[in-house]
Amino acid sequence: MIIESVVANVDQLDHEELHKRHIEKVYLESGDLVKRIQRVKTDHGKELGIRLRNPRDLIAGDILFMDDHNIIMVDVMSDDLLVIQPRSMHEMGTIAHQLGNRHLPAQFEGDEMLVQYDYLVEELLQELTIPFKREERKLKKAFRHIGHSHD
C-alpha cells in the first residue's frame, strides 16, 4: 500500500469514532517525520510506502489510512532530550543565544525549552547553572534546522 496523503489527525476524531476501529501504529523516530518518501512497517507487520504528494511534515497522531474498521496512524518514538527550565528572561536569552550559535534546533512546551541531548550542551547548562533535566520524551513534531550561512 502506498500512502500519498494524510487522512486526518486523531485529535480531530471524536472518542467514539476512534474506538470503534482497530488501530495499527507506524512508529517513527522524530527525525523521520520530515521525510516525504519512506518505507515503513506497522506494529502488526504490514509494510507501507509513504510518498506524500504535498510537502508537509508528519505529526504524531496523523492517520495514514482509515476505513470503517481500521486505522493506521503515526506514533513517535521517544527522544533523548535536555529539558531546559530557565528561571528568568536573562537565562532564557543566554541559553537561546548559545544554542543559536551552535545552530541547534529547539522546541518549546509551556515554560520548557527542549533540545536533543548533547553532552556539550549539558556541560554548558551546568556551567551556566541553568536548571535542566535529561529525559526521554515523545515529541509531536520533528526538530527542524533553519537554513543559515555565515557569509
Short mmCIF file of N, CA and C in Angstrom, two decimals:
data_model
loop_
_atom_site.label_atom_id
_atom_site.label_comp_id
_atom_site.label_asym_id
_atom_site.label_seq_id
_atom_site.Cartn_x
_atom_site.Cartn_y
_atom_site.Cartn_z
N MET A 1 0.84 -1.17 0.00
CA MET A 1 0.00 0.00 0.00
C MET A 1 0.89 1.24 0.00
N ILE A 2 0.57 2.20 -0.87
CA ILE A 2 1.30 3.46 -0.94
C ILE A 2 0.40 4.56 -0.36
N ILE A 3 0.91 5.29 0.60
CA ILE A 3 0.19 6.39 1.23
C ILE A 3 0.66 7.68 0.57
N GLU A 4 -0.29 8.43 -0.02
CA GLU A 4 0.08 9.67 -0.71
C GLU A 4 -0.41 10.92 0.01
N SER A 5 -1.26 10.74 1.03
CA SER A 5 -1.73 11.90 1.80
C SER A 5 -2.15 11.45 3.19
N VAL A 6 -2.21 12.40 4.07
CA VAL A 6 -2.66 12.15 5.44
C VAL A 6 -4.16 12.36 5.47
N VAL A 7 -4.90 11.38 6.04
CA VAL A 7 -6.36 11.44 6.10
C VAL A 7 -6.82 12.51 7.08
N ALA A 8 -6.25 12.50 8.28
CA ALA A 8 -6.62 13.42 9.36
C ALA A 8 -5.63 13.20 10.49
N ASN A 9 -5.90 13.77 11.63
CA ASN A 9 -5.12 13.51 12.83
C ASN A 9 -6.09 13.00 13.89
N VAL A 10 -5.64 12.09 14.75
CA VAL A 10 -6.54 11.51 15.75
C VAL A 10 -7.15 12.59 16.65
N ASP A 11 -6.49 13.71 16.79
CA ASP A 11 -7.04 14.81 17.60
C ASP A 11 -8.32 15.37 16.99
N GLN A 12 -8.53 15.13 15.69
CA GLN A 12 -9.72 15.64 15.00
C GLN A 12 -10.91 14.68 15.09
N LEU A 13 -10.66 13.43 15.53
CA LEU A 13 -11.73 12.44 15.63
C LEU A 13 -12.34 12.47 17.02
N ASP A 14 -13.65 12.22 17.08
CA ASP A 14 -14.24 12.11 18.40
C ASP A 14 -13.92 10.74 18.98
N HIS A 15 -14.06 10.63 20.27
CA HIS A 15 -13.68 9.43 21.02
C HIS A 15 -14.35 8.17 20.44
N GLU A 16 -15.62 8.27 20.10
CA GLU A 16 -16.39 7.13 19.59
C GLU A 16 -15.86 6.67 18.23
N GLU A 17 -15.59 7.62 17.34
CA GLU A 17 -15.07 7.29 16.01
C GLU A 17 -13.74 6.55 16.11
N LEU A 18 -12.91 6.98 17.01
CA LEU A 18 -11.59 6.39 17.18
C LEU A 18 -11.68 4.97 17.74
N HIS A 19 -12.50 4.78 18.74
CA HIS A 19 -12.52 3.50 19.46
C HIS A 19 -13.37 2.41 18.81
N LYS A 20 -14.08 2.74 17.74
CA LYS A 20 -14.82 1.68 17.05
C LYS A 20 -13.96 1.01 15.97
N ARG A 21 -12.73 1.49 15.81
CA ARG A 21 -11.83 0.93 14.80
C ARG A 21 -10.62 0.27 15.44
N HIS A 22 -10.08 -0.73 14.72
CA HIS A 22 -8.83 -1.37 15.12
C HIS A 22 -7.68 -0.42 14.74
N ILE A 23 -6.74 -0.18 15.65
CA ILE A 23 -5.66 0.78 15.40
C ILE A 23 -4.33 0.05 15.24
N GLU A 24 -3.68 0.32 14.13
CA GLU A 24 -2.29 -0.11 13.91
C GLU A 24 -1.45 1.15 13.93
N LYS A 25 -0.21 1.01 14.41
CA LYS A 25 0.66 2.17 14.50
C LYS A 25 1.94 1.96 13.70
N VAL A 26 2.40 3.06 13.13
CA VAL A 26 3.70 3.12 12.50
C VAL A 26 4.56 3.96 13.44
N TYR A 27 5.58 3.34 14.04
CA TYR A 27 6.46 4.05 14.97
C TYR A 27 7.63 4.64 14.20
N LEU A 28 7.77 5.96 14.30
CA LEU A 28 8.85 6.66 13.61
C LEU A 28 9.73 7.39 14.61
N GLU A 29 11.01 7.52 14.28
CA GLU A 29 11.87 8.41 15.04
C GLU A 29 11.47 9.83 14.66
N SER A 30 11.64 10.77 15.56
CA SER A 30 11.18 12.14 15.28
C SER A 30 11.83 12.71 14.02
N GLY A 31 13.07 12.34 13.74
CA GLY A 31 13.74 12.83 12.53
C GLY A 31 13.11 12.32 11.25
N ASP A 32 12.40 11.18 11.32
CA ASP A 32 11.75 10.63 10.13
C ASP A 32 10.43 11.33 9.80
N LEU A 33 9.94 12.16 10.71
CA LEU A 33 8.68 12.88 10.47
C LEU A 33 8.81 13.87 9.31
N VAL A 34 10.02 14.27 8.98
CA VAL A 34 10.23 15.25 7.90
C VAL A 34 10.43 14.61 6.54
N LYS A 35 10.48 13.29 6.49
CA LYS A 35 10.72 12.59 5.22
C LYS A 35 9.40 12.40 4.46
N ARG A 36 9.36 12.88 3.22
CA ARG A 36 8.16 12.73 2.39
C ARG A 36 8.06 11.34 1.78
N ILE A 37 9.20 10.69 1.57
CA ILE A 37 9.21 9.37 0.95
C ILE A 37 9.97 8.42 1.86
N GLN A 38 9.28 7.33 2.26
CA GLN A 38 9.93 6.33 3.11
C GLN A 38 9.12 5.04 3.11
N ARG A 39 9.80 3.97 3.46
CA ARG A 39 9.16 2.67 3.61
C ARG A 39 9.09 2.39 5.11
N VAL A 40 7.89 2.00 5.56
CA VAL A 40 7.67 1.78 6.99
C VAL A 40 6.93 0.47 7.20
N LYS A 41 6.88 0.02 8.46
CA LYS A 41 6.16 -1.18 8.82
C LYS A 41 5.32 -0.88 10.05
N THR A 42 4.07 -1.35 10.06
CA THR A 42 3.20 -1.14 11.22
C THR A 42 3.59 -2.09 12.34
N ASP A 43 3.03 -1.84 13.51
CA ASP A 43 3.29 -2.72 14.65
C ASP A 43 2.64 -4.10 14.46
N HIS A 44 1.87 -4.28 13.39
CA HIS A 44 1.27 -5.57 13.05
C HIS A 44 2.00 -6.22 11.86
N GLY A 45 3.11 -5.61 11.42
CA GLY A 45 3.93 -6.20 10.37
C GLY A 45 3.53 -5.83 8.94
N LYS A 46 2.56 -4.95 8.78
CA LYS A 46 2.13 -4.54 7.43
C LYS A 46 3.11 -3.50 6.89
N GLU A 47 3.62 -3.75 5.66
CA GLU A 47 4.55 -2.81 5.04
C GLU A 47 3.79 -1.75 4.26
N LEU A 48 4.23 -0.50 4.40
CA LEU A 48 3.63 0.63 3.69
C LEU A 48 4.73 1.46 3.05
N GLY A 49 4.38 2.07 1.96
CA GLY A 49 5.24 3.09 1.38
C GLY A 49 4.58 4.42 1.61
N ILE A 50 5.33 5.40 2.03
CA ILE A 50 4.80 6.75 2.19
C ILE A 50 5.46 7.61 1.13
N ARG A 51 4.62 8.24 0.31
CA ARG A 51 5.09 9.15 -0.72
C ARG A 51 4.09 10.31 -0.76
N LEU A 52 4.28 11.27 0.12
CA LEU A 52 3.32 12.36 0.26
C LEU A 52 3.37 13.29 -0.93
N ARG A 53 2.21 13.52 -1.52
CA ARG A 53 2.11 14.42 -2.69
C ARG A 53 2.39 15.86 -2.29
N ASN A 54 1.84 16.28 -1.17
CA ASN A 54 2.04 17.65 -0.69
C ASN A 54 3.18 17.68 0.33
N PRO A 55 4.13 18.59 0.15
CA PRO A 55 5.25 18.65 1.10
C PRO A 55 4.76 19.11 2.47
N ARG A 56 4.79 18.21 3.42
CA ARG A 56 4.41 18.51 4.80
C ARG A 56 5.07 17.50 5.70
N ASP A 57 5.38 17.92 6.91
CA ASP A 57 5.93 17.01 7.90
C ASP A 57 4.82 16.17 8.49
N LEU A 58 5.13 14.93 8.82
CA LEU A 58 4.18 14.10 9.56
C LEU A 58 4.18 14.56 11.01
N ILE A 59 3.08 14.32 11.69
CA ILE A 59 2.92 14.69 13.10
C ILE A 59 2.39 13.47 13.83
N ALA A 60 2.81 13.27 15.05
CA ALA A 60 2.28 12.18 15.86
C ALA A 60 0.76 12.25 15.86
N GLY A 61 0.12 11.11 15.60
CA GLY A 61 -1.33 11.06 15.54
C GLY A 61 -1.89 11.19 14.13
N ASP A 62 -1.03 11.46 13.14
CA ASP A 62 -1.53 11.54 11.76
C ASP A 62 -2.06 10.17 11.33
N ILE A 63 -3.21 10.19 10.69
CA ILE A 63 -3.84 8.97 10.20
C ILE A 63 -3.46 8.79 8.73
N LEU A 64 -2.78 7.68 8.46
CA LEU A 64 -2.32 7.39 7.10
C LEU A 64 -3.36 6.62 6.30
N PHE A 65 -4.21 5.87 7.00
CA PHE A 65 -5.25 5.08 6.36
C PHE A 65 -6.40 4.93 7.34
N MET A 66 -7.65 5.01 6.82
CA MET A 66 -8.81 4.78 7.67
C MET A 66 -9.96 4.28 6.81
N ASP A 67 -10.57 3.19 7.29
CA ASP A 67 -11.83 2.74 6.70
C ASP A 67 -12.80 2.50 7.86
N ASP A 68 -13.89 1.78 7.61
CA ASP A 68 -14.89 1.59 8.65
C ASP A 68 -14.41 0.74 9.82
N HIS A 69 -13.33 -0.02 9.62
CA HIS A 69 -12.88 -0.96 10.65
C HIS A 69 -11.46 -0.72 11.16
N ASN A 70 -10.64 -0.02 10.39
CA ASN A 70 -9.21 0.09 10.70
C ASN A 70 -8.68 1.51 10.58
N ILE A 71 -7.65 1.75 11.36
CA ILE A 71 -6.89 2.99 11.28
C ILE A 71 -5.41 2.62 11.32
N ILE A 72 -4.63 3.24 10.45
CA ILE A 72 -3.18 3.15 10.55
C ILE A 72 -2.69 4.57 10.84
N MET A 73 -2.01 4.73 11.97
CA MET A 73 -1.61 6.07 12.39
C MET A 73 -0.13 6.14 12.75
N VAL A 74 0.39 7.34 12.74
CA VAL A 74 1.79 7.60 13.08
C VAL A 74 1.91 7.79 14.59
N ASP A 75 2.90 7.13 15.17
CA ASP A 75 3.29 7.40 16.55
C ASP A 75 4.79 7.66 16.52
N VAL A 76 5.27 8.34 17.52
CA VAL A 76 6.68 8.76 17.54
C VAL A 76 7.40 8.08 18.69
N MET A 77 8.60 7.61 18.41
CA MET A 77 9.44 7.04 19.47
C MET A 77 9.98 8.16 20.34
N SER A 78 10.31 7.83 21.56
CA SER A 78 10.85 8.82 22.49
C SER A 78 12.22 9.30 22.04
N ASP A 79 12.50 10.57 22.34
CA ASP A 79 13.81 11.17 22.07
C ASP A 79 14.53 11.39 23.39
N ASP A 80 15.84 11.34 23.35
CA ASP A 80 16.69 11.68 24.48
C ASP A 80 16.85 13.20 24.47
N LEU A 81 16.26 13.88 25.44
CA LEU A 81 16.20 15.33 25.43
C LEU A 81 16.83 15.97 26.64
N LEU A 82 17.24 17.22 26.45
CA LEU A 82 17.54 18.12 27.56
C LEU A 82 16.34 19.04 27.68
N VAL A 83 15.71 19.02 28.83
CA VAL A 83 14.55 19.86 29.10
C VAL A 83 15.06 21.03 29.95
N ILE A 84 15.13 22.19 29.32
CA ILE A 84 15.74 23.37 29.94
C ILE A 84 14.64 24.22 30.56
N GLN A 85 14.86 24.64 31.81
CA GLN A 85 13.84 25.39 32.55
C GLN A 85 14.45 26.68 33.10
N PRO A 86 14.66 27.67 32.22
CA PRO A 86 15.27 28.92 32.68
C PRO A 86 14.38 29.61 33.71
N ARG A 87 15.04 30.26 34.68
CA ARG A 87 14.29 30.94 35.76
C ARG A 87 13.99 32.39 35.44
N SER A 88 14.62 32.92 34.40
CA SER A 88 14.44 34.34 34.09
C SER A 88 14.62 34.57 32.59
N MET A 89 14.23 35.76 32.15
CA MET A 89 14.46 36.14 30.75
C MET A 89 15.95 36.17 30.45
N HIS A 90 16.75 36.58 31.42
CA HIS A 90 18.20 36.62 31.22
C HIS A 90 18.73 35.22 30.92
N GLU A 91 18.32 34.23 31.74
CA GLU A 91 18.78 32.86 31.49
C GLU A 91 18.26 32.34 30.15
N MET A 92 17.01 32.67 29.83
CA MET A 92 16.46 32.23 28.54
C MET A 92 17.24 32.85 27.39
N GLY A 93 17.51 34.13 27.47
CA GLY A 93 18.28 34.80 26.42
C GLY A 93 19.67 34.24 26.29
N THR A 94 20.30 33.97 27.42
CA THR A 94 21.67 33.43 27.42
C THR A 94 21.72 32.07 26.74
N ILE A 95 20.84 31.16 27.15
CA ILE A 95 20.91 29.81 26.57
C ILE A 95 20.41 29.82 25.12
N ALA A 96 19.42 30.64 24.80
CA ALA A 96 18.94 30.72 23.42
C ALA A 96 20.06 31.22 22.50
N HIS A 97 20.81 32.21 22.97
CA HIS A 97 21.94 32.74 22.19
C HIS A 97 23.00 31.66 21.99
N GLN A 98 23.33 30.95 23.06
CA GLN A 98 24.36 29.89 22.98
C GLN A 98 23.93 28.77 22.02
N LEU A 99 22.66 28.36 22.12
CA LEU A 99 22.17 27.29 21.24
C LEU A 99 22.09 27.77 19.79
N GLY A 100 21.71 29.04 19.60
CA GLY A 100 21.65 29.61 18.26
C GLY A 100 23.02 29.64 17.61
N ASN A 101 24.05 29.95 18.40
CA ASN A 101 25.42 29.94 17.86
C ASN A 101 25.84 28.55 17.42
N ARG A 102 25.26 27.54 18.02
CA ARG A 102 25.57 26.15 17.67
C ARG A 102 24.60 25.61 16.60
N HIS A 103 23.66 26.45 16.17
CA HIS A 103 22.65 26.06 15.18
C HIS A 103 21.84 24.85 15.63
N LEU A 104 21.57 24.76 16.93
CA LEU A 104 20.77 23.65 17.45
C LEU A 104 19.29 24.02 17.45
N PRO A 105 18.46 23.20 16.85
CA PRO A 105 17.03 23.49 16.87
C PRO A 105 16.45 23.22 18.25
N ALA A 106 15.44 23.97 18.60
CA ALA A 106 14.77 23.82 19.88
C ALA A 106 13.27 23.83 19.67
N GLN A 107 12.58 23.24 20.62
CA GLN A 107 11.12 23.31 20.66
C GLN A 107 10.73 23.82 22.03
N PHE A 108 9.51 24.31 22.13
CA PHE A 108 9.04 24.86 23.39
C PHE A 108 7.72 24.21 23.78
N GLU A 109 7.63 23.81 25.02
CA GLU A 109 6.39 23.28 25.60
C GLU A 109 6.18 24.01 26.92
N GLY A 110 5.19 24.87 26.96
CA GLY A 110 4.97 25.67 28.17
C GLY A 110 6.19 26.52 28.44
N ASP A 111 6.74 26.45 29.64
CA ASP A 111 7.93 27.22 30.02
C ASP A 111 9.22 26.44 29.82
N GLU A 112 9.16 25.33 29.10
CA GLU A 112 10.33 24.49 28.91
C GLU A 112 10.85 24.61 27.48
N MET A 113 12.18 24.61 27.37
CA MET A 113 12.86 24.59 26.09
C MET A 113 13.42 23.19 25.91
N LEU A 114 13.15 22.55 24.79
CA LEU A 114 13.58 21.18 24.54
C LEU A 114 14.61 21.16 23.43
N VAL A 115 15.73 20.48 23.69
CA VAL A 115 16.74 20.26 22.67
C VAL A 115 17.17 18.80 22.73
N GLN A 116 17.62 18.28 21.60
CA GLN A 116 18.11 16.91 21.59
C GLN A 116 19.35 16.83 22.47
N TYR A 117 19.51 15.69 23.16
CA TYR A 117 20.62 15.56 24.09
C TYR A 117 21.96 15.73 23.38
N ASP A 118 22.82 16.50 24.02
CA ASP A 118 24.18 16.72 23.56
C ASP A 118 25.01 16.96 24.82
N TYR A 119 26.07 16.18 24.99
CA TYR A 119 26.85 16.30 26.23
C TYR A 119 27.50 17.67 26.37
N LEU A 120 27.83 18.33 25.24
CA LEU A 120 28.42 19.66 25.33
C LEU A 120 27.40 20.69 25.82
N VAL A 121 26.15 20.55 25.38
CA VAL A 121 25.10 21.45 25.86
C VAL A 121 24.83 21.18 27.34
N GLU A 122 24.85 19.90 27.72
CA GLU A 122 24.67 19.55 29.13
C GLU A 122 25.75 20.21 29.99
N GLU A 123 27.00 20.15 29.54
CA GLU A 123 28.10 20.79 30.27
C GLU A 123 27.92 22.30 30.33
N LEU A 124 27.47 22.90 29.23
CA LEU A 124 27.23 24.34 29.18
C LEU A 124 26.15 24.74 30.19
N LEU A 125 25.05 23.99 30.23
CA LEU A 125 23.97 24.28 31.17
C LEU A 125 24.46 24.18 32.62
N GLN A 126 25.29 23.18 32.89
CA GLN A 126 25.85 23.04 34.24
C GLN A 126 26.75 24.23 34.56
N GLU A 127 27.58 24.63 33.61
CA GLU A 127 28.48 25.77 33.80
C GLU A 127 27.71 27.07 34.04
N LEU A 128 26.60 27.25 33.30
CA LEU A 128 25.80 28.47 33.44
C LEU A 128 24.79 28.38 34.58
N THR A 129 24.73 27.23 35.24
CA THR A 129 23.78 26.93 36.33
C THR A 129 22.33 27.22 35.94
N ILE A 130 21.99 26.87 34.71
CA ILE A 130 20.61 26.98 34.25
C ILE A 130 19.94 25.63 34.51
N PRO A 131 18.80 25.63 35.19
CA PRO A 131 18.14 24.36 35.52
C PRO A 131 17.73 23.57 34.27
N PHE A 132 17.96 22.27 34.33
CA PHE A 132 17.58 21.38 33.23
C PHE A 132 17.48 19.97 33.78
N LYS A 133 16.87 19.12 33.00
CA LYS A 133 16.87 17.69 33.30
C LYS A 133 16.98 16.95 31.97
N ARG A 134 17.49 15.76 32.05
CA ARG A 134 17.59 14.91 30.87
C ARG A 134 16.48 13.87 30.98
N GLU A 135 15.70 13.74 29.91
CA GLU A 135 14.61 12.75 29.96
C GLU A 135 14.25 12.26 28.56
N GLU A 136 13.62 11.10 28.55
CA GLU A 136 13.06 10.53 27.33
C GLU A 136 11.65 11.08 27.21
N ARG A 137 11.33 11.64 26.03
CA ARG A 137 10.00 12.21 25.83
C ARG A 137 9.62 12.07 24.38
N LYS A 138 8.33 11.81 24.14
CA LYS A 138 7.81 11.76 22.77
C LYS A 138 7.48 13.18 22.34
N LEU A 139 7.99 13.53 21.18
CA LEU A 139 7.68 14.84 20.59
C LEU A 139 6.62 14.65 19.52
N LYS A 140 5.75 15.62 19.40
CA LYS A 140 4.72 15.54 18.37
C LYS A 140 5.28 15.90 17.00
N LYS A 141 6.28 16.77 16.98
CA LYS A 141 6.88 17.23 15.73
C LYS A 141 8.38 17.01 15.74
N ALA A 142 8.96 17.00 14.55
CA ALA A 142 10.40 16.82 14.41
C ALA A 142 11.13 18.13 14.70
N PHE A 143 12.38 18.01 15.15
CA PHE A 143 13.24 19.18 15.25
C PHE A 143 13.56 19.63 13.83
N ARG A 144 13.51 20.90 13.58
CA ARG A 144 13.76 21.44 12.25
C ARG A 144 14.94 22.38 12.29
N HIS A 145 15.93 22.12 11.45
CA HIS A 145 17.05 23.04 11.31
C HIS A 145 16.63 24.17 10.38
N ILE A 146 16.96 25.36 10.74
CA ILE A 146 16.65 26.51 9.90
C ILE A 146 17.90 26.82 9.09
N GLY A 147 17.72 26.88 7.78
CA GLY A 147 18.87 27.13 6.91
C GLY A 147 19.49 28.49 7.19
N HIS A 148 20.81 28.52 7.29
CA HIS A 148 21.54 29.76 7.56
C HIS A 148 22.99 29.55 7.20
N SER A 149 23.62 30.59 6.70
CA SER A 149 25.05 30.52 6.46
C SER A 149 25.71 31.78 6.95
N HIS A 150 26.97 31.69 7.29
CA HIS A 150 27.75 32.84 7.76
C HIS A 150 28.57 33.37 6.59
N ASP A 151 27.93 34.12 5.71
CA ASP A 151 28.65 34.68 4.55
C ASP A 151 29.28 36.01 4.88
#
